[in-house]
MMTF fields as JSON, N, C-alpha, C and O atoms, coordinates in Angstrom:
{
  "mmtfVersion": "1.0.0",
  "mmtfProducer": "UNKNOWN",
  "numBonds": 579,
  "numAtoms": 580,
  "numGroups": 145,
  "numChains": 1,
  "numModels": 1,
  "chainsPerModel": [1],
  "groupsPerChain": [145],
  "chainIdList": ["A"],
  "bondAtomList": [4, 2, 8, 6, 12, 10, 16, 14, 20, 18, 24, 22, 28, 26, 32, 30, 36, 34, 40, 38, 44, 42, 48, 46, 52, 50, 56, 54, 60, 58, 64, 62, 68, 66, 72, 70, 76, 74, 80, 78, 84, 82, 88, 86, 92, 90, 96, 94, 100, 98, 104, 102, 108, 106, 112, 110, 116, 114, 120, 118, 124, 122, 128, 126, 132, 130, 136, 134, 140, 138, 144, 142, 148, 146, 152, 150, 156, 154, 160, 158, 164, 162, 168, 166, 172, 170, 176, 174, 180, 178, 184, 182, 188, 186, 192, 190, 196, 194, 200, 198, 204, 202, 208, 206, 212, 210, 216, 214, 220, 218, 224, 222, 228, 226, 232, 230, 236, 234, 240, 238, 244, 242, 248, 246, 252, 250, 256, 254, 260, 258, 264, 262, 268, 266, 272, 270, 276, 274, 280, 278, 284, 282, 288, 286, 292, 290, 296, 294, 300, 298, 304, 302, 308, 306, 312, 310, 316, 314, 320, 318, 324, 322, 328, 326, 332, 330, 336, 334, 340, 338, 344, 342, 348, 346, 352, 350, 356, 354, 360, 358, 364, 362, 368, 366, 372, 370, 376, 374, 380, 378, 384, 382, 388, 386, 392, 390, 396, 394, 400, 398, 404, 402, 408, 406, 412, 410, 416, 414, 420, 418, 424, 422, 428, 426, 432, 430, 436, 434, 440, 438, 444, 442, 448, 446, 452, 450, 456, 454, 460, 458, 464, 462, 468, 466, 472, 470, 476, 474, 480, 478, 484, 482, 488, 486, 492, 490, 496, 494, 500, 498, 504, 502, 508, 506, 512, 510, 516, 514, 520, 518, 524, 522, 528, 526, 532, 530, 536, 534, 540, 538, 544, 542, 548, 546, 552, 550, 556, 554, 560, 558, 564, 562, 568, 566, 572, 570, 576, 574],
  "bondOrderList": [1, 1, 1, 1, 1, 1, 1, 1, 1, 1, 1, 1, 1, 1, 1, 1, 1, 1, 1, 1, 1, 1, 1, 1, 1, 1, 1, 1, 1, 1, 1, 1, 1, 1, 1, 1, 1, 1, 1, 1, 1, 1, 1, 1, 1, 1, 1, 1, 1, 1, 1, 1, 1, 1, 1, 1, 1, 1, 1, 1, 1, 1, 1, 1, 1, 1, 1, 1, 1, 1, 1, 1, 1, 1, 1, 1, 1, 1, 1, 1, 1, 1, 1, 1, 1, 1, 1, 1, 1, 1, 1, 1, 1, 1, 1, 1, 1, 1, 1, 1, 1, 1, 1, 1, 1, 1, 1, 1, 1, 1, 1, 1, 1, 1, 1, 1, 1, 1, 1, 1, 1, 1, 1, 1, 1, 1, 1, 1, 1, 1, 1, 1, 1, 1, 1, 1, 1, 1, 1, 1, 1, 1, 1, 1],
  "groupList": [{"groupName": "UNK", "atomNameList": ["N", "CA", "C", "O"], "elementList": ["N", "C", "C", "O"], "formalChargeList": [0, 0, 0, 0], "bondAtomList": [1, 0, 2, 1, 3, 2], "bondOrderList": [1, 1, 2], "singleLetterCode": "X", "chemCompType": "L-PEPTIDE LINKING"}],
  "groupTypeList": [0, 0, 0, 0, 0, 0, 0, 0, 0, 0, 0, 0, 0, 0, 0, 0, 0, 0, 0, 0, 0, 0, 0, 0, 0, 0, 0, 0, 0, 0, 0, 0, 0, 0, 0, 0, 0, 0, 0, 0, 0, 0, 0, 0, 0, 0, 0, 0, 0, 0, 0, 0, 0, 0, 0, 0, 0, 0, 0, 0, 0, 0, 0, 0, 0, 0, 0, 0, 0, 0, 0, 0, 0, 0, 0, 0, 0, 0, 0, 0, 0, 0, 0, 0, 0, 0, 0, 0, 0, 0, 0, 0, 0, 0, 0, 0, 0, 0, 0, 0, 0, 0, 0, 0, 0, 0, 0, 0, 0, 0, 0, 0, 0, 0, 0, 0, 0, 0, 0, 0, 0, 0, 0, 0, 0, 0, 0, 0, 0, 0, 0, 0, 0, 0, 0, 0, 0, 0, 0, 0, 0, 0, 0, 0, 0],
  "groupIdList": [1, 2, 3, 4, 5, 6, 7, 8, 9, 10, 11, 12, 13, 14, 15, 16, 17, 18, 19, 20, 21, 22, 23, 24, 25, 26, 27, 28, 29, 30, 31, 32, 33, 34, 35, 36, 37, 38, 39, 40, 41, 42, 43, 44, 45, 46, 47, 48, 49, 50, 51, 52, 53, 54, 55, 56, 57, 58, 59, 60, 61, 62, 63, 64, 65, 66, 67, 68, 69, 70, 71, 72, 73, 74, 75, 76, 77, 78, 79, 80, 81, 82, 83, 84, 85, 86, 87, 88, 89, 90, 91, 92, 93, 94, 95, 96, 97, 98, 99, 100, 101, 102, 103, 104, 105, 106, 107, 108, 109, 110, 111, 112, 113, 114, 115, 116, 117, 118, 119, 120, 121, 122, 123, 124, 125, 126, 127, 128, 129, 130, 131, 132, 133, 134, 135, 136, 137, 138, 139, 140, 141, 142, 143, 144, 145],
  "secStructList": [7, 2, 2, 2, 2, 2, 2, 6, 6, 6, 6, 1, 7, 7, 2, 2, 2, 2, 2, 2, 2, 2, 2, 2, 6, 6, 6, 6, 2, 2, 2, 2, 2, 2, 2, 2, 2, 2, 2, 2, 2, 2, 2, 2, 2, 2, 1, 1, 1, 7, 7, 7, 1, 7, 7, 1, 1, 1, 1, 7, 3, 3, 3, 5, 7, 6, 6, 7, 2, 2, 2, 2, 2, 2, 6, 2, 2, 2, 2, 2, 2, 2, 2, 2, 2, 6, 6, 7, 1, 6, 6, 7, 7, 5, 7, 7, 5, 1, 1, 1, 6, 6, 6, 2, 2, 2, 2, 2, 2, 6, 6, 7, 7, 1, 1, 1, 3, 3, 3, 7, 1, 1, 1, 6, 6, 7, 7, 3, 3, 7, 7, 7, 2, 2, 2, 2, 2, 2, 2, 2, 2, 1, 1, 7, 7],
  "xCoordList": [36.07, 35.984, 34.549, 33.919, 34.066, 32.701, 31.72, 31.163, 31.57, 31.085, 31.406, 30.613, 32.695, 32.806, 31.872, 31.131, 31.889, 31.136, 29.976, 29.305, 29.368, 27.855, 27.502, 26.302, 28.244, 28.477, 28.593, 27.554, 29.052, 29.209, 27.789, 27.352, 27.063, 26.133, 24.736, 23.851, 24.906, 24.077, 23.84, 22.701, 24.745, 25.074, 24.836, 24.856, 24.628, 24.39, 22.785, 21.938, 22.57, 20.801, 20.104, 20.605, 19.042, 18.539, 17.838, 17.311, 17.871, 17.425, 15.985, 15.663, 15.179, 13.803, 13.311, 12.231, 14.434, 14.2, 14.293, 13.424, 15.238, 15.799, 14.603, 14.254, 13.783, 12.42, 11.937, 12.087, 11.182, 9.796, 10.382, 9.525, 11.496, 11.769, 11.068, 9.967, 11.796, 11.838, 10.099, 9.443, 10.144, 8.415, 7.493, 6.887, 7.241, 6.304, 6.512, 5.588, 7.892, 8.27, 8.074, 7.191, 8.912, 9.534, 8.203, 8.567, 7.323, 5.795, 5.093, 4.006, 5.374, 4.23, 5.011, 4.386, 6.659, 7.104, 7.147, 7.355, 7.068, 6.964, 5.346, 5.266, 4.385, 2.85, 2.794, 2.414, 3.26, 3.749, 3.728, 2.81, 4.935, 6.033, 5.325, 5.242, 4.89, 3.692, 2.495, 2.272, 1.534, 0.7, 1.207, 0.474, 1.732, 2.491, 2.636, 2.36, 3.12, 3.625, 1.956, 1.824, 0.951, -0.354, -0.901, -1.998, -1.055, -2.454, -2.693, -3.769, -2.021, -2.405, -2.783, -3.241, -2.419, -2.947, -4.51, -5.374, -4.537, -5.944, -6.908, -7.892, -6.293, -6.891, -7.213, -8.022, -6.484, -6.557, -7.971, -8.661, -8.02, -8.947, -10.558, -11.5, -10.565, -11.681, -12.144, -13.367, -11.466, -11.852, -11.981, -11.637, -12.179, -12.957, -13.537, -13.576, -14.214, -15.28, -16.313, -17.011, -16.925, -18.232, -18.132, -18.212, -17.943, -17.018, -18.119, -17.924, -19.177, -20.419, -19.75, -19.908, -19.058, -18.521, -17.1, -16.385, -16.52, -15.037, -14.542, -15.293, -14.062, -13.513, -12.902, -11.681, -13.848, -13.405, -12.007, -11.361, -11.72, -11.202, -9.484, -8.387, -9.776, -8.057, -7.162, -7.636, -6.334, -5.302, -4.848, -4.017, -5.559, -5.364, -6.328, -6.519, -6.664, -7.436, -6.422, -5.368, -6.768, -5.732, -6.833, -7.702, -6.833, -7.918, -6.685, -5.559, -7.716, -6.621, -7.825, -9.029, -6.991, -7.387, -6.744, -5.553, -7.581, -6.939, -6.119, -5.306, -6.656, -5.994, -4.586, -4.012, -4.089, -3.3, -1.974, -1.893, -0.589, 0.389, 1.164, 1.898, 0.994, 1.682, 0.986, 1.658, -0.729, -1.233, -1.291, -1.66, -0.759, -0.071, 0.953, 0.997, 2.04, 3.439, 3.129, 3.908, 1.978, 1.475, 1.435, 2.347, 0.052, -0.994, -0.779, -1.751, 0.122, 0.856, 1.377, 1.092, 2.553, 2.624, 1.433, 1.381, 0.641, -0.551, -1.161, -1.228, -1.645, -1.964, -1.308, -1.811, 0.078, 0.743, 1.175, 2.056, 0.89, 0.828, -0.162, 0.019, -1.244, -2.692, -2.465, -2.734, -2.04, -1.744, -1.189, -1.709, -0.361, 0.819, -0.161, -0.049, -0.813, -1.339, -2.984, -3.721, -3.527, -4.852, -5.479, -6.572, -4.852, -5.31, -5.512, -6.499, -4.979, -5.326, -5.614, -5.067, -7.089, -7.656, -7.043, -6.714, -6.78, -6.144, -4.747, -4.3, -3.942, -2.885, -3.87, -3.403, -4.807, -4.999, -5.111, -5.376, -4.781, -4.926, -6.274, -6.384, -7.341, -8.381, -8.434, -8.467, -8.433, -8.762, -9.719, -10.673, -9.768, -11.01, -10.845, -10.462, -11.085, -10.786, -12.17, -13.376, -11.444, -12.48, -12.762, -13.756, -12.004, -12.8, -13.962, -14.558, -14.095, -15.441, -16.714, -16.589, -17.692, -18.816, -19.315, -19.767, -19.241, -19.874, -18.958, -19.444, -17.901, -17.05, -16.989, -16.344, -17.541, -16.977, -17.63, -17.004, -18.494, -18.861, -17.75, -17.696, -17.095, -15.837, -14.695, -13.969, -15.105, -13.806, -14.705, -14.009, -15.855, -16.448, -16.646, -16.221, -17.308, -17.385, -15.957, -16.015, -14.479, -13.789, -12.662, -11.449, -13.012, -12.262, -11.129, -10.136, -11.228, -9.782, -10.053, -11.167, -8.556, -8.233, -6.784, -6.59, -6.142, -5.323, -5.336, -5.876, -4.975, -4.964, -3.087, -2.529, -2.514, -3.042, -2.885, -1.868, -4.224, -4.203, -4.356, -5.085, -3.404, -3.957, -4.401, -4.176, -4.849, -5.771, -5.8, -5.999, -5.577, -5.668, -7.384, -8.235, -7.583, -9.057, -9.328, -10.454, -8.168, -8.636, -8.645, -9.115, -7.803, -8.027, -7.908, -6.905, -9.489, -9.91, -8.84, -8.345, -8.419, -7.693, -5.785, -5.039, -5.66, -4.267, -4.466, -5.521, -3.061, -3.317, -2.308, -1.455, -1.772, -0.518, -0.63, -1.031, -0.232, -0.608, 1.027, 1.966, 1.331, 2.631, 2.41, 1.382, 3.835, 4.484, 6.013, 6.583, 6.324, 7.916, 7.345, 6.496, 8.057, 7.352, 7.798, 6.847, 8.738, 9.54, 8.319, 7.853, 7.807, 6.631, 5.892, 5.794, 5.179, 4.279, 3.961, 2.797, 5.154, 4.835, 5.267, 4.496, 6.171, 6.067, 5.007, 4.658, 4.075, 3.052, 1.503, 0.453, 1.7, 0.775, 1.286, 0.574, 2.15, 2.747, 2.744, 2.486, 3.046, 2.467, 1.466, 0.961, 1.333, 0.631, 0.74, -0.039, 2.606, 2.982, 3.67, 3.191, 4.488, 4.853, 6.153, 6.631],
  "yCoordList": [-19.972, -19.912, -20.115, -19.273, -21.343, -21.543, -19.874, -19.501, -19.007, -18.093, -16.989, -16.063, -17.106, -15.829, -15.896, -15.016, -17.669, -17.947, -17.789, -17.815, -17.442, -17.664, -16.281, -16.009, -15.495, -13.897, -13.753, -13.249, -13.852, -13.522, -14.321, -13.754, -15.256, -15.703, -14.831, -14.665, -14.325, -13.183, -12.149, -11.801, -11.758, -10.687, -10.673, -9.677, -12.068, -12.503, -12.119, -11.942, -12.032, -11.645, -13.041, -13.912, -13.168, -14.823, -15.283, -14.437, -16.568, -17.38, -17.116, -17.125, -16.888, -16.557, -15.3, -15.307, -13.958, -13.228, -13.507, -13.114, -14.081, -14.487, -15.308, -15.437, -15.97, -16.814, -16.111, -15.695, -15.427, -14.467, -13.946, -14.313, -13.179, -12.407, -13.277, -12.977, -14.576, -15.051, -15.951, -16.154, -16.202, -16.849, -15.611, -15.778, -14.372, -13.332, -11.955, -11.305, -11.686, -10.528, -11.036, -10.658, -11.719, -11.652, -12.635, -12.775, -13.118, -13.788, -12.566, -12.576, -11.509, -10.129, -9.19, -8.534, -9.197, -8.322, -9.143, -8.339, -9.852, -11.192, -10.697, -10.471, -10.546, -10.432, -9.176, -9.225, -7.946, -6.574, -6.703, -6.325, -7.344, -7.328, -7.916, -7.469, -8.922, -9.322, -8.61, -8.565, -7.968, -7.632, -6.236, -6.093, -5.61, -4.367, -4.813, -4.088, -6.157, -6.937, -6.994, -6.856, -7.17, -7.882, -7.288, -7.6, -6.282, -5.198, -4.44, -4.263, -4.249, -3.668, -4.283, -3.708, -5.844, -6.809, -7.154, -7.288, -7.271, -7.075, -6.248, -6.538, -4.798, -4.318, -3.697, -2.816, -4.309, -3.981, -4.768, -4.395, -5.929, -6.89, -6.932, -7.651, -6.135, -6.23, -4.865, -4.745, -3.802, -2.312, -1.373, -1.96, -0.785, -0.357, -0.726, -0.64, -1.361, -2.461, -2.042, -2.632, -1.075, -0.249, 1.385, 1.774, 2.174, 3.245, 4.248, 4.693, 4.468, 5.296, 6.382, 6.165, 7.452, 8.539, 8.937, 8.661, 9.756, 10.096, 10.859, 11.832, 11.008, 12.066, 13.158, 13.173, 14.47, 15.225, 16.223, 16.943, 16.065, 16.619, 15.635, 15.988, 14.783, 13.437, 14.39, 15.351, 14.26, 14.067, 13.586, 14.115, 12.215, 11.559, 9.954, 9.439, 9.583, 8.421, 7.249, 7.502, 5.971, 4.61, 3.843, 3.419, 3.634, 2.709, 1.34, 1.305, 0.145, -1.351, -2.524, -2.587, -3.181, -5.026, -5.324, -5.283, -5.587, -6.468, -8.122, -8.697, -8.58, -9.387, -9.517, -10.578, -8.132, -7.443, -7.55, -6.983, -8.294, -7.951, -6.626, -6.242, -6.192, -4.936, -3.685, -2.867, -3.803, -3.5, -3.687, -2.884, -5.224, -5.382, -4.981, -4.95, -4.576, -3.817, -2.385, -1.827, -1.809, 0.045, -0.13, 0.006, -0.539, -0.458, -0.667, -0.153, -1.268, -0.98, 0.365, 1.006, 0.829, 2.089, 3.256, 4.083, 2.943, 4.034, 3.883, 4.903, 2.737, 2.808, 3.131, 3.682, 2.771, 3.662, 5.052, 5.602, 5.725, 7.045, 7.541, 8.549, 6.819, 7.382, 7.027, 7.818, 6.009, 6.179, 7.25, 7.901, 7.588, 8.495, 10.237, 11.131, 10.113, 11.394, 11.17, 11.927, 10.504, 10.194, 11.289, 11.056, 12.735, 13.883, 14.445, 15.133, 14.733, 15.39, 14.843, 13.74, 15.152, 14.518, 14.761, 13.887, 16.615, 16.954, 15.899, 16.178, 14.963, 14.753, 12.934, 12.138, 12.65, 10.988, 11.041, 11.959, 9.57, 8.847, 7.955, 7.009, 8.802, 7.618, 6.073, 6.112, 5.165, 3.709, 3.567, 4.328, 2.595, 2.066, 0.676, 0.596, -0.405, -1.573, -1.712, -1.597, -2.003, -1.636, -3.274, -3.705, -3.835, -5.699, -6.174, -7.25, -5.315, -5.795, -5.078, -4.078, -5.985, -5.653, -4.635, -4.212, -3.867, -2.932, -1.503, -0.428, -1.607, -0.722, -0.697, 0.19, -1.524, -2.097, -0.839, -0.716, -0.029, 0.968, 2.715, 3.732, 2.164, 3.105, 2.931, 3.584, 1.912, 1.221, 2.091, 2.598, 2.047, 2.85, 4.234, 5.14, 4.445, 6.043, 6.914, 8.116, 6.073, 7.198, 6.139, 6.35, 5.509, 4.661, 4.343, 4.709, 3.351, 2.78, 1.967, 1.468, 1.605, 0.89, -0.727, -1.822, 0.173, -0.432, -0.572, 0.396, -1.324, -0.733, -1.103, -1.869, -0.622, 0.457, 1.786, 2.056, 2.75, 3.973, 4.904, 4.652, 6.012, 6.854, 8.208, 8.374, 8.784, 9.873, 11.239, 11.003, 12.56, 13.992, 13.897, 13.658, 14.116, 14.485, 16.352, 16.847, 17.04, 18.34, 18.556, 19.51, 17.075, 17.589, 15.578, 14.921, 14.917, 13.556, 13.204, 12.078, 14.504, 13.519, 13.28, 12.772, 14.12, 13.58, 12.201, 11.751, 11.207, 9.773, 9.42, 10.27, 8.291, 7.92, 6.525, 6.401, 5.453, 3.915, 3.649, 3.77, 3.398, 2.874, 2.019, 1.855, 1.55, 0.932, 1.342, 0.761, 2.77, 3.134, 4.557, 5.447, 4.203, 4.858, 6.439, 7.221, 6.831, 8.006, 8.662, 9.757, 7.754, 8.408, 9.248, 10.475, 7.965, 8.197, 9.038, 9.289, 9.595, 10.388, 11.787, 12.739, 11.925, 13.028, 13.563, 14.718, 12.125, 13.0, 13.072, 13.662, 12.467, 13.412, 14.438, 14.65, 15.182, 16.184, 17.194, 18.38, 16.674, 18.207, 17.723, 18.485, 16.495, 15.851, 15.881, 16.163, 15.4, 15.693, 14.156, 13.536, 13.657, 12.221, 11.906, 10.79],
  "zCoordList": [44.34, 42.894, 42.438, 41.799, 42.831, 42.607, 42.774, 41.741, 44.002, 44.343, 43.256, 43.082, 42.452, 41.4, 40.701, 40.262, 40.495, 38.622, 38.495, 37.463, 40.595, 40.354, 40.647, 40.694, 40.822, 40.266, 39.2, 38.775, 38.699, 36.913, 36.469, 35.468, 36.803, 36.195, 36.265, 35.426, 37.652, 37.975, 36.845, 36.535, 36.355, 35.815, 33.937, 33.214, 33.54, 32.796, 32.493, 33.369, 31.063, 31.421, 31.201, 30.49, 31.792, 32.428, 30.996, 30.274, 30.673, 30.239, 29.762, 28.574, 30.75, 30.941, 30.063, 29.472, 30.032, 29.53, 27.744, 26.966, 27.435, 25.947, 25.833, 24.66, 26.776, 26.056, 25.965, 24.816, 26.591, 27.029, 25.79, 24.986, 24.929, 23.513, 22.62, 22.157, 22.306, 21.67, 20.968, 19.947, 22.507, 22.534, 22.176, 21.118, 22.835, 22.762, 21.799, 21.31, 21.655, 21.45, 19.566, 18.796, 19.36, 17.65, 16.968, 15.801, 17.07, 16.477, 16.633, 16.056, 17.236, 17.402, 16.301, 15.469, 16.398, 14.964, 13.386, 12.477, 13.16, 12.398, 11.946, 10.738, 12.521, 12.911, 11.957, 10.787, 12.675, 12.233, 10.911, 10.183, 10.5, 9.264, 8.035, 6.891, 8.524, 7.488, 7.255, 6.046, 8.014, 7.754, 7.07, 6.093, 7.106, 6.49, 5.323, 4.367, 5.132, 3.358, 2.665, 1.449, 3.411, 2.7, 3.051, 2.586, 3.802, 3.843, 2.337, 1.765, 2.116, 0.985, -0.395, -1.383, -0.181, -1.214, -1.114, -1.98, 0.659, 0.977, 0.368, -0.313, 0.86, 0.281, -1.333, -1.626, -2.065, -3.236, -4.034, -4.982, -3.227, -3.663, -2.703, -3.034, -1.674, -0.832, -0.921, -0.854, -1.057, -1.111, -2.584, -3.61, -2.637, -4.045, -4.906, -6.133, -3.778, -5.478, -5.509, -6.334, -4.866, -5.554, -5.035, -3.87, -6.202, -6.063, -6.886, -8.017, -6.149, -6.262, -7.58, -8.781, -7.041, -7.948, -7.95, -6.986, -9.28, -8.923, -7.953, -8.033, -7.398, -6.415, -6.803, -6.953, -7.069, -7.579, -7.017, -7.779, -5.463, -5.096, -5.122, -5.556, -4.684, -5.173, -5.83, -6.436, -5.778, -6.842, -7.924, -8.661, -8.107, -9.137, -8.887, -7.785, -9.794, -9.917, -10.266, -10.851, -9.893, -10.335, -10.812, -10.049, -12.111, -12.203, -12.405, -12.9, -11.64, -11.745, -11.621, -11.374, -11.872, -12.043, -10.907, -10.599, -10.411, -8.773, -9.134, -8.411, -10.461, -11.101, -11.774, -12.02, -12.052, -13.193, -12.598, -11.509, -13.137, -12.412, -12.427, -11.516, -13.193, -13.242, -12.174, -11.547, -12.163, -10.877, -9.596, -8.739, -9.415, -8.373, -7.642, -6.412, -8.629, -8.418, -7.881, -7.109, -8.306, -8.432, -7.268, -6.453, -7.055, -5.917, -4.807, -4.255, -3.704, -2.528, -2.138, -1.127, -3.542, -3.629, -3.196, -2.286, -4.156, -4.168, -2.867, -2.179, -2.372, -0.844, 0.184, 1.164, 0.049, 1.853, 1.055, 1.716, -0.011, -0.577, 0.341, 1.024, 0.362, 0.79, 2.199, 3.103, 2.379, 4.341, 4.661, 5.567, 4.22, 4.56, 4.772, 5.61, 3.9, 3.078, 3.545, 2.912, 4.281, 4.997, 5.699, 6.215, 5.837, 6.385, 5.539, 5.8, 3.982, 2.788, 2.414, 2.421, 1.523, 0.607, -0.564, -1.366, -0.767, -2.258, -2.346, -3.458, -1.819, -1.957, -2.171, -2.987, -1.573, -2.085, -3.585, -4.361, -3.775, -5.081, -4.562, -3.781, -5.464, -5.199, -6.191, -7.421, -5.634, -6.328, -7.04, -6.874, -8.011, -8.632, -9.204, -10.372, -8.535, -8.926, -10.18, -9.961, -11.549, -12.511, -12.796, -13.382, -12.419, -12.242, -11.416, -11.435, -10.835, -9.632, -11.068, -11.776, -11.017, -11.401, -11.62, -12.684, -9.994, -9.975, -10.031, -9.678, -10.404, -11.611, -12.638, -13.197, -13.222, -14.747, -15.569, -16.622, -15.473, -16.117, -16.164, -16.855, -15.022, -15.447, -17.084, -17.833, -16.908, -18.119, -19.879, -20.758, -19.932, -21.074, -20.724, -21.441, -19.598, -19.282, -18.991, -18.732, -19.071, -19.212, -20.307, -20.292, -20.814, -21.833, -21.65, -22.279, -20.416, -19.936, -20.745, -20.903, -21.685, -21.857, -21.713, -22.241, -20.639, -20.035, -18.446, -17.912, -17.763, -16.404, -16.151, -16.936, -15.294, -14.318, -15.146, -15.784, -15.053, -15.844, -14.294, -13.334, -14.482, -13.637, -14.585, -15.784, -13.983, -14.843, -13.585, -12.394, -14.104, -13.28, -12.987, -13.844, -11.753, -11.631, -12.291, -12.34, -12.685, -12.99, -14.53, -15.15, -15.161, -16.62, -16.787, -16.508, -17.403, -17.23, -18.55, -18.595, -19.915, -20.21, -20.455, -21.291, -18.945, -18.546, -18.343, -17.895, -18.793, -18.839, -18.434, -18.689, -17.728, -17.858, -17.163, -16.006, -17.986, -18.47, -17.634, -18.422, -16.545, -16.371, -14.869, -14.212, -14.623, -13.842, -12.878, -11.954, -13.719, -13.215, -11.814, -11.782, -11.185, -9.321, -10.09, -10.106, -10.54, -11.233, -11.915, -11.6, -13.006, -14.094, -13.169, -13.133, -12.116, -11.989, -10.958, -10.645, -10.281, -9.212, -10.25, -10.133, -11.019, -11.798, -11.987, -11.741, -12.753, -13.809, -12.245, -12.496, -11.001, -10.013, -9.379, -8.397, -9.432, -9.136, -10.188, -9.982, -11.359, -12.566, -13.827, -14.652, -13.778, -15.285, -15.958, -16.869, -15.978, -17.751, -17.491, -16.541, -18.073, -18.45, -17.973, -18.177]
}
């Protein structure tokens, strides 16, 4: 009897393996899972803060406040848009964090007055001031509201 149980224990998957998961495997997807949640917070606040000229070729411009909650909600969106879409340029949404200093001259030279504003790079005064994922992929797909 003893000899079955230590057959069947065999057969069992070992101890060692359920650590080695547990210890190595799930702190590396955990690792993953988070940085996927905050890369893009990262970068909302470390990247576009000096944004030489518009991109005439984009799709559409986001001007935001890296401060702004309602820009907070956009702007993840708009970045794995642009991951996704990182081989076309005509399909990026270029950024413009208009809180960094050395943006702040966007906010008079195209008269934002709200953020998050996205704006058509082919006609500067398509506008559309929102937060709903629906609007706003409408109005970069034809530039109407």
């Amino acid at each position: 009897m003893k000899q079955r149980i230590k057959r069947l224990d065999k057969n069992k998957p070992s101890r060692a393996l359920t650590k080695i998961i547990i210890i190595k495997v799930l702190p590396v997807i955990a690792f993953l899972v988070a940085g996927f949640l905050l890369v893009p917070y990262g970068s909302m606040y470390f990247q576009n803060n000096k944004v030489a000229n518009v991109n005439t070729k984009a799709e559409a411009i986001l001007f935001y406040n890296a401060n702004c909650s309602h820009c907070q909600k956009v702007y993840p969106k708009i970045f794995w848009h642009n991951v996704l879409n990182f081989k076309n340029e005509s399909k990026q949404i270029q950024t413009i964090n208009v809180q960094n200093a050395n943006n702040k001259h966007y906010i008079s030279e195209f008269a934002i007055r709200f953020t998050p504003t996205f704006m058509k790079t082919t006609n500067l005064n398509q506008r559309l001031v929102s937060t709903n994922s629906q609007q706003i992929k409408q109005f970069i797909q034809t530039g109407g509201h």
